[in-house]
PDB file of C-alpha atoms in Angstrom:
ATOM      1  CA  TYR Q 887      95.189  77.963  70.770  1.00  0.00           C
ATOM      2  CA  ARG Q 888      93.406  74.640  70.303  1.00  0.00           C
ATOM      3  CA  ALA Q 889      95.303  73.065  73.214  1.00  0.00           C
ATOM      4  CA  GLY Q 890      94.169  75.917  75.439  1.00  0.00           C
ATOM      5  CA  MET Q 891      90.565  75.457  74.381  1.00  0.00           C
ATOM      6  CA  TYR Q 892      90.879  71.716  74.978  1.00  0.00           C
ATOM      7  CA  LEU Q 893      92.149  72.237  78.537  1.00  0.00           C
ATOM      8  CA  ARG Q 894      89.458  74.831  79.175  1.00  0.00           C
ATOM      9  CA  ASP Q 895      86.811  72.341  78.062  1.00  0.00           C
ATOM     10  CA  MET Q 896      88.315  69.678  80.354  1.00  0.00           C
ATOM     11  CA  LEU Q 897      88.283  71.998  83.357  1.00  0.00           C
ATOM     12  CA  ALA Q 898      84.741  73.142  82.655  1.00  0.00           C
ATOM     13  CA  GLU Q 899      83.377  69.634  82.203  1.00  0.00           C
ATOM     14  CA  SER Q 900      85.031  68.218  85.328  1.00  0.00           C
ATOM     15  CA  ASN Q 901      83.588  71.047  87.442  1.00  0.00           C
ATOM     16  CA  GLY Q 902      80.099  71.001  85.927  1.00  0.00           C
ATOM     17  CA  LEU Q 903      80.570  74.419  84.326  1.00  0.00           C
ATOM     18  CA  LYS Q 904      80.626  75.940  80.842  1.00  0.00           C
ATOM     19  CA  PRO Q 905      83.865  76.909  79.062  1.00  0.00           C
ATOM     20  CA  GLU Q 906      82.853  80.550  79.499  1.00  0.00           C
ATOM     21  CA  ASN Q 907      83.168  80.023  83.267  1.00  0.00           C
ATOM     22  CA  VAL Q 908      86.886  79.199  82.948  1.00  0.00           C
ATOM     23  CA  SER Q 909      89.910  81.433  82.358  1.00  0.00           C
ATOM     24  CA  ILE Q 910      93.401  79.951  81.963  1.00  0.00           C
ATOM     25  CA  THR Q 911      96.619  81.909  82.455  1.00  0.00           C
ATOM     26  CA  ALA Q 912     100.359  81.363  82.912  1.00  0.00           C
ATOM     27  CA  GLY Q 913     100.030  80.221  86.513  1.00  0.00           C
ATOM     28  CA  SER Q 914      97.173  81.271  88.775  1.00  0.00           C
ATOM     29  CA  SER Q 915      99.190  84.334  89.868  1.00  0.00           C
ATOM     30  CA  LEU Q 916      98.295  86.083  86.624  1.00  0.00           C
ATOM     31  CA  ILE Q 917      94.524  85.590  86.780  1.00  0.00           C
ATOM     32  CA  LEU Q 918      94.596  86.429  90.505  1.00  0.00           C
ATOM     33  CA  ALA Q 919      96.336  89.705  89.649  1.00  0.00           C
ATOM     34  CA  PHE Q 920      93.732  90.392  86.949  1.00  0.00           C
ATOM     35  CA  ALA Q 921      91.012  89.844  89.566  1.00  0.00           C
ATOM     36  CA  ALA Q 922      92.775  92.253  91.934  1.00  0.00           C
ATOM     37  CA  PHE Q 923      93.001  94.969  89.278  1.00  0.00           C
ATOM     38  CA  ALA Q 924      89.343  94.418  88.345  1.00  0.00           C
ATOM     39  CA  ALA Q 925      88.271  94.651  91.995  1.00  0.00           C
ATOM     40  CA  THR Q 926      90.287  97.781  92.752  1.00  0.00           C
ATOM     41  CA  SER Q 927      88.710  99.525  89.791  1.00  0.00           C
ATOM     42  CA  LYS Q 928      85.575  99.496  91.965  1.00  0.00           C
ATOM     43  CA  GLY Q 929      86.866  99.601  95.547  1.00  0.00           C
ATOM     44  CA  LYS Q 930      89.182  97.914  98.026  1.00  0.00           C
ATOM     45  CA  ILE Q 931      90.287  94.319  98.659  1.00  0.00           C
ATOM     46  CA  LEU Q 932      89.615  92.817 102.099  1.00  0.00           C
ATOM     47  CA  GLY Q 933      91.556  89.898 103.549  1.00  0.00           C
ATOM     48  CA  PRO Q 934      93.082  88.454 106.711  1.00  0.00           C
ATOM     49  CA  ASP Q 935      96.261  89.953 108.093  1.00  0.00           C
ATOM     50  CA  LEU Q 936      98.336  86.934 107.087  1.00  0.00           C
ATOM     51  CA  PHE Q 937      97.631  85.365 103.689  1.00  0.00           C
ATOM     52  CA  TRP Q 938      99.287  85.007 100.282  1.00  0.00           C
ATOM     53  CA  ASP Q 939      98.746  88.613  99.261  1.00  0.00           C
ATOM     54  CA  THR Q 940     101.248  88.952  96.393  1.00  0.00           C
ATOM     55  CA  THR Q 941      98.596  89.218  93.690  1.00  0.00           C
ATOM     56  CA  SER Q 942      96.272  91.420  95.714  1.00  0.00           C
ATOM     57  CA  MET Q 943      99.270  93.700  96.263  1.00  0.00           C
ATOM     58  CA  ALA Q 944      99.704  94.186  92.492  1.00  0.00           C
ATOM     59  CA  PRO Q 945      97.343  97.185  92.342  1.00  0.00           C
ATOM     60  CA  VAL Q 946      98.924  98.642  95.494  1.00  0.00           C
ATOM     61  CA  ARG Q 947     102.331  98.629  93.799  1.00  0.00           C
ATOM     62  CA  GLN Q 948     100.803 100.749  91.033  1.00  0.00           C
ATOM     63  CA  GLY Q 949      99.250 103.291  93.348  1.00  0.00           C
ATOM     64  CA  GLY Q 950      95.972 101.495  94.050  1.00  0.00           C
ATOM     65  CA  PRO Q 951      94.257 101.237  97.434  1.00  0.00           C
ATOM     66  CA  GLU Q 952      95.900  99.373 100.296  1.00  0.00           C
ATOM     67  CA  ILE Q 953      94.463  95.979 101.258  1.00  0.00           C
ATOM     68  CA  VAL Q 954      92.076  96.193 104.211  1.00  0.00           C
ATOM     69  CA  ARG Q 955      93.352  93.589 106.677  1.00  0.00           C
ATOM     70  CA  VAL Q 956      91.578  91.829 109.532  1.00  0.00           C
ATOM     71  CA  PRO Q 957      93.659  90.279 112.357  1.00  0.00           C
ATOM     72  CA  ASN Q 958      94.005  86.515 112.355  1.00  0.00           C
ATOM     73  CA  LYS Q 959      92.878  84.584 115.425  1.00  0.00           C
ATOM     74  CA  ALA Q 960      95.377  83.807 118.179  1.00  0.00           C
ATOM     75  CA  ASP Q 961      96.122  80.421 116.586  1.00  0.00           C
ATOM     76  CA  LEU Q 962      96.683  82.238 113.247  1.00  0.00           C
ATOM     77  CA  SER Q 963      93.429  80.887 111.769  1.00  0.00           C
ATOM     78  CA  ILE Q 964      91.416  83.155 109.484  1.00  0.00           C
ATOM     79  CA  ASP Q 965      88.661  84.947 111.434  1.00  0.00           C
ATOM     80  CA  LEU Q 966      85.706  84.632 109.046  1.00  0.00           C
ATOM     81  CA  ASP Q 967      83.257  86.419 111.363  1.00  0.00           C
ATOM     82  CA  ALA Q 968      85.554  89.416 111.710  1.00  0.00           C
ATOM     83  CA  ILE Q 969      86.121  89.547 107.968  1.00  0.00           C
ATOM     84  CA  TYR Q 970      82.392  89.436 107.293  1.00  0.00           C
ATOM     85  CA  ASN Q 971      81.810  92.251 109.777  1.00  0.00           C
ATOM     86  CA  ALA Q 972      84.482  94.326 108.011  1.00  0.00           C
ATOM     87  CA  ILE Q 973      82.665  94.262 104.650  1.00  0.00           C
ATOM     88  CA  ASP Q 974      81.259  97.685 103.846  1.00  0.00           C
ATOM     89  CA  ASP Q 975      80.418  99.653 100.707  1.00  0.00           C
ATOM     90  CA  ASP Q 976      84.130 100.312 100.036  1.00  0.00           C
ATOM     91  CA  ILE Q 977      84.968  96.608  99.724  1.00  0.00           C
ATOM     92  CA  ALA Q 978      84.930  95.288  96.144  1.00  0.00           C
ATOM     93  CA  MET Q 979      86.412  91.842  96.843  1.00  0.00           C
ATOM     94  CA  VAL Q 980      87.192  89.547  99.774  1.00  0.00           C
ATOM     95  CA  HIS Q 981      90.306  87.375  99.297  1.00  0.00           C
ATOM     96  CA  ILE Q 982      90.507  84.047 101.164  1.00  0.00           C
ATOM     97  CA  CYS Q 983      93.213  81.374 100.713  1.00  0.00           C
ATOM     98  CA  ASN Q 984      92.142  77.883 101.753  1.00  0.00           C
ATOM     99  CA  PRO Q 985      94.321  76.146 102.827  1.00  0.00           C
ATOM    100  CA  ASN Q 986      95.955  79.393 103.824  1.00  0.00           C
ATOM    101  CA  ASN Q 987      99.471  80.334 102.783  1.00  0.00           C
ATOM    102  CA  PRO Q 988     101.811  80.720 104.691  1.00  0.00           C
ATOM    103  CA  THR Q 989     100.123  79.124 107.714  1.00  0.00           C
ATOM    104  CA  GLY Q 990      98.988  75.888 106.023  1.00  0.00           C
ATOM    105  CA  LYS Q 991      95.763  75.991 108.040  1.00  0.00           C
ATOM    106  CA  LEU Q 992      92.462  74.730 106.646  1.00  0.00           C
ATOM    107  CA  LEU Q 993      89.070  76.290 107.296  1.00  0.00           C
ATOM    108  CA  ASP Q 994      86.060  74.209 108.276  1.00  0.00           C
ATOM    109  CA  PRO Q 995      84.236  73.642 104.950  1.00  0.00           C
ATOM    110  CA  LYS Q 996      80.756  74.213 106.389  1.00  0.00           C
ATOM    111  CA  GLU Q 997      81.831  77.473 108.028  1.00  0.00           C
ATOM    112  CA  LEU Q 998      83.586  78.665 104.873  1.00  0.00           C
ATOM    113  CA  ARG Q 999      80.571  77.782 102.741  1.00  0.00           C
ATOM    114  CA  LYS Q1000      78.251  79.743 105.059  1.00  0.00           C
ATOM    115  CA  PHE Q1001      80.648  82.685 104.994  1.00  0.00           C
ATOM    116  CA  CYS Q1002      80.944  82.653 101.190  1.00  0.00           C
ATOM    117  CA  ILE Q1003      77.186  82.571 100.683  1.00  0.00           C
ATOM    118  CA  LYS Q1004      76.422  85.494 102.994  1.00  0.00           C
ATOM    119  CA  ALA Q1005      79.537  87.536 102.109  1.00  0.00           C
ATOM    120  CA  SER Q1006      78.896  87.156  98.365  1.00  0.00           C
ATOM    121  CA  LYS Q1007      75.558  88.898  98.826  1.00  0.00           C
ATOM    122  CA  LYS Q1008      77.578  92.003  99.758  1.00  0.00           C
ATOM    123  CA  THR Q1009      80.628  91.739  97.482  1.00  0.00           C
ATOM    124  CA  LEU Q1010      82.697  89.469  95.239  1.00  0.00           C
ATOM    125  CA  VAL Q1011      84.393  86.615  97.134  1.00  0.00           C
ATOM    126  CA  LEU Q1012      87.640  85.094  95.849  1.00  0.00           C
ATOM    127  CA  VAL Q1013      88.752  81.730  97.246  1.00  0.00           C
ATOM    128  CA  ASP Q1014      92.287  80.732  96.246  1.00  0.00           C
ATOM    129  CA  GLU Q1015      92.381  76.911  96.320  1.00  0.00           C
ATOM    130  CA  ALA Q1016      95.967  76.470  95.091  1.00  0.00           C
ATOM    131  CA  TYR Q1017      96.600  73.717  97.648  1.00  0.00           C
ATOM    132  CA  ASN Q1018      93.175  72.042  97.571  1.00  0.00           C
ATOM    133  CA  GLU Q1019      94.327  68.871  95.807  1.00  0.00           C
ATOM    134  CA  LEU Q1020      96.906  68.288  98.526  1.00  0.00           C
ATOM    135  CA  ILE Q1021      94.158  67.908 101.143  1.00  0.00           C
ATOM    136  CA  ASP Q1022      92.634  64.558 101.988  1.00  0.00           C
ATOM    137  CA  ASP Q1023      89.089  64.777 100.584  1.00  0.00           C
ATOM    138  CA  GLY Q1024      89.802  68.016  98.730  1.00  0.00           C
ATOM    139  CA  PRO Q1025      86.426  68.196  96.915  1.00  0.00           C
ATOM    140  CA  LYS Q1026      84.641  68.437 100.278  1.00  0.00           C
ATOM    141  CA  HIS Q1027      86.590  71.633 100.981  1.00  0.00           C
ATOM    142  CA  SER Q1028      86.125  73.288  97.577  1.00  0.00           C
ATOM    143  CA  MET Q1029      83.852  76.272  97.038  1.00  0.00           C
ATOM    144  CA  ILE Q1030      83.552  75.614  93.285  1.00  0.00           C
ATOM    145  CA  PRO Q1031      79.978  74.221  93.641  1.00  0.00           C
ATOM    146  CA  LEU Q1032      78.844  77.654  94.861  1.00  0.00           C
ATOM    147  CA  ILE Q1033      79.539  79.058  91.387  1.00  0.00           C
ATOM    148  CA  ASN Q1034      76.961  76.721  89.863  1.00  0.00           C
ATOM    149  CA  GLU Q1035      74.528  77.724  92.604  1.00  0.00           C
ATOM    150  CA  GLY Q1036      74.696  81.303  91.347  1.00  0.00           C
ATOM    151  CA  HIS Q1037      76.694  82.905  94.159  1.00  0.00           C
ATOM    152  CA  ASN Q1038      79.099  85.785  93.511  1.00  0.00           C
ATOM    153  CA  ILE Q1039      82.182  83.572  93.976  1.00  0.00           C
ATOM    154  CA  ILE Q1040      85.380  83.097  91.969  1.00  0.00           C
ATOM    155  CA  VAL Q1041      87.819  80.250  92.666  1.00  0.00           C
ATOM    156  CA  ALA Q1042      91.473  80.022  91.607  1.00  0.00           C
ATOM    157  CA  ARG Q1043      93.393  76.789  91.064  1.00  0.00           C
ATOM    158  CA  THR Q1044      96.867  75.931  89.748  1.00  0.00           C
ATOM    159  CA  PHE Q1045      98.938  73.147  88.235  1.00  0.00           C
ATOM    160  CA  SER Q1046     101.967  74.390  90.218  1.00  0.00           C
ATOM    161  CA  LYS Q1047     101.404  72.437  93.434  1.00  0.00           C
ATOM    162  CA  ILE Q1048     100.268  68.799  93.414  1.00  0.00           C
ATOM    163  CA  TYR Q1049     101.047  68.414  89.702  1.00  0.00           C
ATOM    164  CA  GLY Q1050     104.571  69.805  90.121  1.00  0.00           C
ATOM    165  CA  LEU Q1051     104.312  72.093  87.071  1.00  0.00           C
ATOM    166  CA  ALA Q1052     105.283  75.388  88.731  1.00  0.00           C
ATOM    167  CA  GLY Q1053     107.937  76.180  86.127  1.00  0.00           C
ATOM    168  CA  MET Q1054     105.561  75.451  83.244  1.00  0.00           C
ATOM    169  CA  ARG Q1055     103.071  78.096  84.389  1.00  0.00           C
ATOM    170  CA  VAL Q1056      99.461  76.940  84.082  1.00  0.00           C
ATOM    171  CA  GLY Q1057      96.686  78.152  86.370  1.00  0.00           C
ATOM    172  CA  TYR Q1058      93.026  78.971  86.059  1.00  0.00           C
ATOM    173  CA  MET Q1059      90.038  80.692  87.600  1.00  0.00           C
ATOM    174  CA  LEU Q1060      86.397  79.638  87.696  1.00  0.00           C
ATOM    175  CA  GLY Q1061      83.450  81.984  88.058  1.00  0.00           C
ATOM    176  CA  SER Q1062      80.253  83.235  86.484  1.00  0.00           C
ATOM    177  CA  GLU Q1063      80.431  84.243  82.839  1.00  0.00           C
ATOM    178  CA  GLU Q1064      79.902  87.876  83.872  1.00  0.00           C
ATOM    179  CA  ASN Q1065      82.706  87.806  86.466  1.00  0.00           C
ATOM    180  CA  MET Q1066      85.159  86.113  84.128  1.00  0.00           C
ATOM    181  CA  GLU Q1067      84.372  88.535  81.310  1.00  0.00           C
ATOM    182  CA  PHE Q1068      84.948  91.484  83.651  1.00  0.00           C
ATOM    183  CA  ILE Q1069      88.214  90.082  85.069  1.00  0.00           C
ATOM    184  CA  ASN Q1070      89.578  89.100  81.641  1.00  0.00           C
ATOM    185  CA  LYS Q1071      89.387  92.733  80.538  1.00  0.00           C
ATOM    186  CA  TYR Q1072      92.425  93.346  82.735  1.00  0.00           C
ATOM    187  CA  GLY Q1073      94.780  90.923  80.957  1.00  0.00           C
ATOM    188  CA  LEU Q1074      95.452  88.753  77.930  1.00  0.00           C
ATOM    189  CA  GLY Q1075      94.395  85.529  79.647  1.00  0.00           C
ATOM    190  CA  GLY Q1076      94.890  82.564  77.329  1.00  0.00           C
ATOM    191  CA  TYR Q1077      97.532  84.347  75.261  1.00  0.00           C
ATOM    192  CA  SER Q1078      99.987  84.040  78.156  1.00  0.00           C
ATOM    193  CA  ILE Q1079     100.179  80.232  78.168  1.00  0.00           C
ATOM    194  CA  ASN Q1080     102.959  78.141  76.630  1.00  0.00           C
ATOM    195  CA  GLN Q1081     102.404  74.954  74.649  1.00  0.00           C
ATOM    196  CA  ALA Q1082     104.635  72.762  76.836  1.00  0.00           C
ATOM    197  CA  GLY Q1083     102.701  73.792  79.925  1.00  0.00           C
ATOM    198  CA  LEU Q1084      99.383  73.090  78.240  1.00  0.00           C
ATOM    199  CA  ALA Q1085     100.528  69.642  77.115  1.00  0.00           C
ATOM    200  CA  ALA Q1086     101.707  68.796  80.627  1.00  0.00           C
ATOM    201  CA  ALA Q1087      98.497  70.098  82.224  1.00  0.00           C
ATOM    202  CA  ILE Q1088      96.279  68.118  79.838  1.00  0.00           C
ATOM    203  CA  ALA Q1089      98.305  64.945  80.413  1.00  0.00           C
ATOM    204  CA  SER Q1090      98.360  65.229  84.212  1.00  0.00           C
ATOM    205  CA  TYR Q1091      94.932  66.637  85.085  1.00  0.00           C
ATOM    206  CA  ASN Q1092      93.189  63.286  85.481  1.00  0.00           C
ATOM    207  CA  ASP Q1093      96.225  61.288  86.613  1.00  0.00           C
ATOM    208  CA  GLU Q1094      94.844  60.183  89.985  1.00  0.00           C
ATOM    209  CA  ALA Q1095      97.709  57.755  90.628  1.00  0.00           C
ATOM    210  CA  PHE Q1096     100.255  60.554  90.329  1.00  0.00           C
ATOM    211  CA  LYS Q1097      98.217  62.813  92.607  1.00  0.00           C
ATOM    212  CA  ASP Q1098      98.072  60.053  95.227  1.00  0.00           C
ATOM    213  CA  PHE Q1099     101.842  59.622  94.884  1.00  0.00           C
ATOM    214  CA  SER Q1100     102.386  63.380  95.295  1.00  0.00           C
ATOM    215  CA  ARG Q1101     100.213  63.538  98.412  1.00  0.00           C
ATOM    216  CA  GLN Q1102     102.109  60.613  99.934  1.00  0.00           C
ATOM    217  CA  LYS Q1103     105.522  62.185  99.229  1.00  0.00           C
ATOM    218  CA  VAL Q1104     104.396  65.554 100.591  1.00  0.00           C
ATOM    219  CA  LYS Q1105     103.181  63.909 103.793  1.00  0.00           C
ATOM    220  CA  GLU Q1106     106.486  62.022 104.107  1.00  0.00           C
ATOM    221  CA  GLY Q1107     108.436  65.269 103.732  1.00  0.00           C
ATOM    222  CA  ARG Q1108     106.139  67.111 106.125  1.00  0.00           C
ATOM    223  CA  ASP Q1109     106.609  64.405 108.781  1.00  0.00           C
ATOM    224  CA  ILE Q1110     110.403  64.696 108.469  1.00  0.00           C
ATOM    225  CA  ILE Q1111     110.173  68.459 108.996  1.00  0.00           C
ATOM    226  CA  MET Q1112     107.848  68.101 112.000  1.00  0.00           C
ATOM    227  CA  ASP Q1113     110.134  65.498 113.599  1.00  0.00           C
ATOM    228  CA  ALA Q1114     113.166  67.749 113.108  1.00  0.00           C
ATOM    229  CA  ILE Q1115     111.332  70.740 114.570  1.00  0.00           C
ATOM    230  CA  LYS Q1116     110.255  68.817 117.673  1.00  0.00           C
ATOM    231  CA  ALA Q1117     113.725  67.318 118.122  1.00  0.00           C
ATOM    232  CA  ASN Q1118     115.112  70.855 118.328  1.00  0.00           C
ATOM    233  CA  GLY Q1119     112.566  72.064 120.885  1.00  0.00           C
ATOM    234  CA  LEU Q1120     110.406  74.005 118.428  1.00  0.00           C
ATOM    235  CA  SER Q1121     106.795  73.745 117.321  1.00  0.00           C
ATOM    236  CA  ALA Q1122     104.873  74.322 114.105  1.00  0.00           C
ATOM    237  CA  LEU Q1123     101.300  74.851 112.991  1.00  0.00           C
ATOM    238  CA  PRO Q1124      99.499  71.732 111.770  1.00  0.00           C
ATOM    239  CA  SER Q1125      99.703  71.778 107.974  1.00  0.00           C
ATOM    240  CA  THR Q1126      97.509  70.344 105.225  1.00  0.00           C
ATOM    241  CA  THR Q1127      99.840  71.590 102.475  1.00  0.00           C
ATOM    242  CA  ASN Q1128     103.335  71.062 101.082  1.00  0.00           C
ATOM    243  CA  PHE Q1129     104.861  73.528 103.538  1.00  0.00           C
ATOM    244  CA  VAL Q1130     105.144  73.985 107.298  1.00  0.00           C
ATOM    245  CA  PHE Q1131     104.965  77.229 109.300  1.00  0.00           C
ATOM    246  CA  VAL Q1132     107.564  76.854 112.034  1.00  0.00           C
ATOM    247  CA  ASN Q1133     107.506  78.763 115.324  1.00  0.00           C
ATOM    248  CA  LEU Q1134     111.126  79.698 116.103  1.00  0.00           C
ATOM    249  CA  GLY Q1135     110.203  80.833 119.611  1.00  0.00           C
ATOM    250  CA  ASP Q1136     109.549  84.236 121.162  1.00  0.00           C
ATOM    251  CA  ASP Q1137     113.122  85.356 120.398  1.00  0.00           C
ATOM    252  CA  GLY Q1138     113.188  83.788 116.933  1.00  0.00           C
ATOM    253  CA  ASP Q1139     114.140  85.707 113.820  1.00  0.00           C
ATOM    254  CA  ALA Q1140     112.965  84.209 110.531  1.00  0.00           C
ATOM    255  CA  ASN Q1141     115.347  86.322 108.441  1.00  0.00           C
ATOM    256  CA  ALA Q1142     118.376  85.342 110.546  1.00  0.00           C
ATOM    257  CA  PHE Q1143     117.280  81.693 110.392  1.00  0.00           C
ATOM    258  CA  ARG Q1144     116.876  81.919 106.626  1.00  0.00           C
ATOM    259  CA  LYS Q1145     120.382  83.343 106.255  1.00  0.00           C
ATOM    260  CA  ALA Q1146     121.848  80.625 108.475  1.00  0.00           C
ATOM    261  CA  MET Q1147     120.096  77.923 106.447  1.00  0.00           C
ATOM    262  CA  GLU Q1148     121.306  79.472 103.191  1.00  0.00           C
ATOM    263  CA  GLU Q1149     124.883  79.177 104.444  1.00  0.00           C
ATOM    264  CA  GLN Q1150     124.245  75.413 104.531  1.00  0.00           C
ATOM    265  CA  ASP Q1151     122.807  75.500 100.976  1.00  0.00           C
ATOM    266  CA  VAL Q1152     119.198  75.185 102.154  1.00  0.00           C
ATOM    267  CA  LEU Q1153     116.818  77.833 100.792  1.00  0.00           C
ATOM    268  CA  ILE Q1154     113.665  78.694 102.755  1.00  0.00           C
ATOM    269  CA  ARG Q1155     111.437  81.743 103.192  1.00  0.00           C
ATOM    270  CA  GLY Q1156     112.194  84.670 105.462  1.00  0.00           C
ATOM    271  CA  GLN Q1157     109.863  86.782 107.578  1.00  0.00           C
ATOM    272  CA  TYR Q1158     106.246  87.382 106.580  1.00  0.00           C
ATOM    273  CA  ARG Q1159     104.972  90.861 107.432  1.00  0.00           C
ATOM    274  CA  THR Q1160     105.319  91.395 111.207  1.00  0.00           C
ATOM    275  CA  TYR Q1161     105.538  87.667 112.041  1.00  0.00           C
ATOM    276  CA  GLN Q1162     109.230  87.678 112.903  1.00  0.00           C
ATOM    277  CA  GLN Q1163     109.294  84.401 114.845  1.00  0.00           C
ATOM    278  CA  TRP Q1164     107.622  82.340 112.099  1.00  0.00           C
ATOM    279  CA  SER Q1165     109.586  80.537 109.381  1.00  0.00           C
ATOM    280  CA  ARG Q1166     108.015  78.787 106.386  1.00  0.00           C
ATOM    281  CA  VAL Q1167     109.653  75.771 104.744  1.00  0.00           C
ATOM    282  CA  SER Q1168     108.345  73.825 101.751  1.00  0.00           C
ATOM    283  CA  THR Q1169     108.653  70.116 101.206  1.00  0.00           C
ATOM    284  CA  GLY Q1170     110.548  68.881  98.156  1.00  0.00           C
ATOM    285  CA  ARG Q1171     112.481  65.806  97.212  1.00  0.00           C
ATOM    286  CA  ILE Q1172     112.914  63.646 100.300  1.00  0.00           C
ATOM    287  CA  GLU Q1173     116.713  63.893 100.176  1.00  0.00           C
ATOM    288  CA  ASP Q1174     116.401  67.694 100.203  1.00  0.00           C
ATOM    289  CA  VAL Q1175     113.966  67.659 103.119  1.00  0.00           C
ATOM    290  CA  LYS Q1176     116.434  65.493 105.047  1.00  0.00           C
ATOM    291  CA  LYS Q1177     119.120  68.089 104.302  1.00  0.00           C
ATOM    292  CA  TYR Q1178     116.872  70.750 105.862  1.00  0.00           C
ATOM    293  CA  ALA Q1179     116.339  68.565 108.940  1.00  0.00           C
ATOM    294  CA  ALA Q1180     120.071  68.028 109.359  1.00  0.00           C
ATOM    295  CA  ALA Q1181     120.781  71.764 108.995  1.00  0.00           C
ATOM    296  CA  VAL Q1182     118.310  72.952 111.648  1.00  0.00           C
ATOM    297  CA  PRO Q1183     120.538  72.654 114.782  1.00  0.00           C
ATOM    298  CA  LYS Q1184     123.421  74.686 113.356  1.00  0.00           C
ATOM    299  CA  ALA Q1185     121.035  77.222 111.802  1.00  0.00           C
ATOM    300  CA  LEU Q1186     119.346  77.777 115.168  1.00  0.00           C
ATOM    301  CA  ASP Q1187     122.734  78.312 116.832  1.00  0.00           C
ATOM    302  CA  GLU Q1188     123.702  80.856 114.166  1.00  0.00           C
ATOM    303  CA  MET Q1189     120.313  82.562 114.477  1.00  0.00           C
ATOM    304  CA  TYR Q1190     120.756  83.026 118.249  1.00  0.00           C
ATOM    305  CA  LYS Q1191     124.287  84.381 117.699  1.00  0.00           C
ATOM    306  CA  ALA Q1192     122.946  86.891 115.165  1.00  0.00           C
ATOM    307  CA  ILE Q1193     120.176  87.972 117.543  1.00  0.00           C
ATOM    308  CA  LYS Q1194     122.614  88.520 120.422  1.00  0.00           C
ATOM    309  CA  ALA Q1195     124.988  90.415 118.155  1.00  0.00           C
TER     310      ALA Q1195
END
C-alpha cells in the first residue's frame, strides 16, 4: 500500500498535480477499461476507425453500446475535425491514442491541443499516451498540462513501453479529482498492483539514461524493419513508436503473412479490423528484429501462395 502511495505521489509531483489526480492500476489497460465502463454508463464512446480499441470494447463485450467510429484520413491519420463534428449528446467520451496504435502516427501537438480544448467543452476526452516517452520531445506532445488548466481531459500512461515493464503490470491515469473519483468507482484501482511492479516502476521512473537507451534501441530496431520492408518492395507508415505498420500491398493478407512468419518462429500481429493489407510488427531485441528481417522474403512467398490457393 505504501509503495503505491509513494509512486502516486511521484507521478503527481512530476506532472504538477495532486495525488487525487492520479490513479494507478495493473497496467494502463485496467484504468482505461474503468474509464470505458464509466463513460458507457452515460452514453457512447467515440473514436477513429483504427485505434487501440481493446479497452473501449470492454463494455461492448458485456452488452454495452458499440463504439461510434469516424473514418481515418487516406493516409490513416486520425481526422480530428471529423471526430469533433461527430460529437453529439449521445457521446460520453472521445478516445484518442497519440501516437496512435496500430499506425504509429503522431498528431500535430497544436492541432491536438486545440481539438482537446474545444471537444472537452462537449464531452470527456481521453488521450492514451502509452507511447509518448518513445517520441523525441515527448513532453511537447503531451496533453497532461490541459488537466491543470481545468479542461475535461483524462490522460493514460504506462510503464509497459519505454520502461520495458509490460509483464509487471503498472499503468496510470491522470485527470481531475472529480473524473478520477467517478472512474475509480468502476474498479479496485490500486488494489490490483503487485509489489514487484511497484518497486520496478519507482526505480525506473526517473532513469533518464535508461529511457535514452531504450529510445536508441527502438530506433535501431525500427530502422532494420524499414530497411527489410523496402528491400522486399514494400512500404510502411512512418512510425514514432516501437512498432511499424507495414503495407503488404493491394493483394496482401496480414493473417496469411502472420501465419507464414510464425512458421519461421517469428510472432507478429494479424489483421486489424478491415485493414487486410496492413501488418503490424513490434521492435524487440536487435537479434530478434534481425530474425524478422531475414524471414520476410519467405513469408511473403508463402503469403502469396496462400492467397492464390
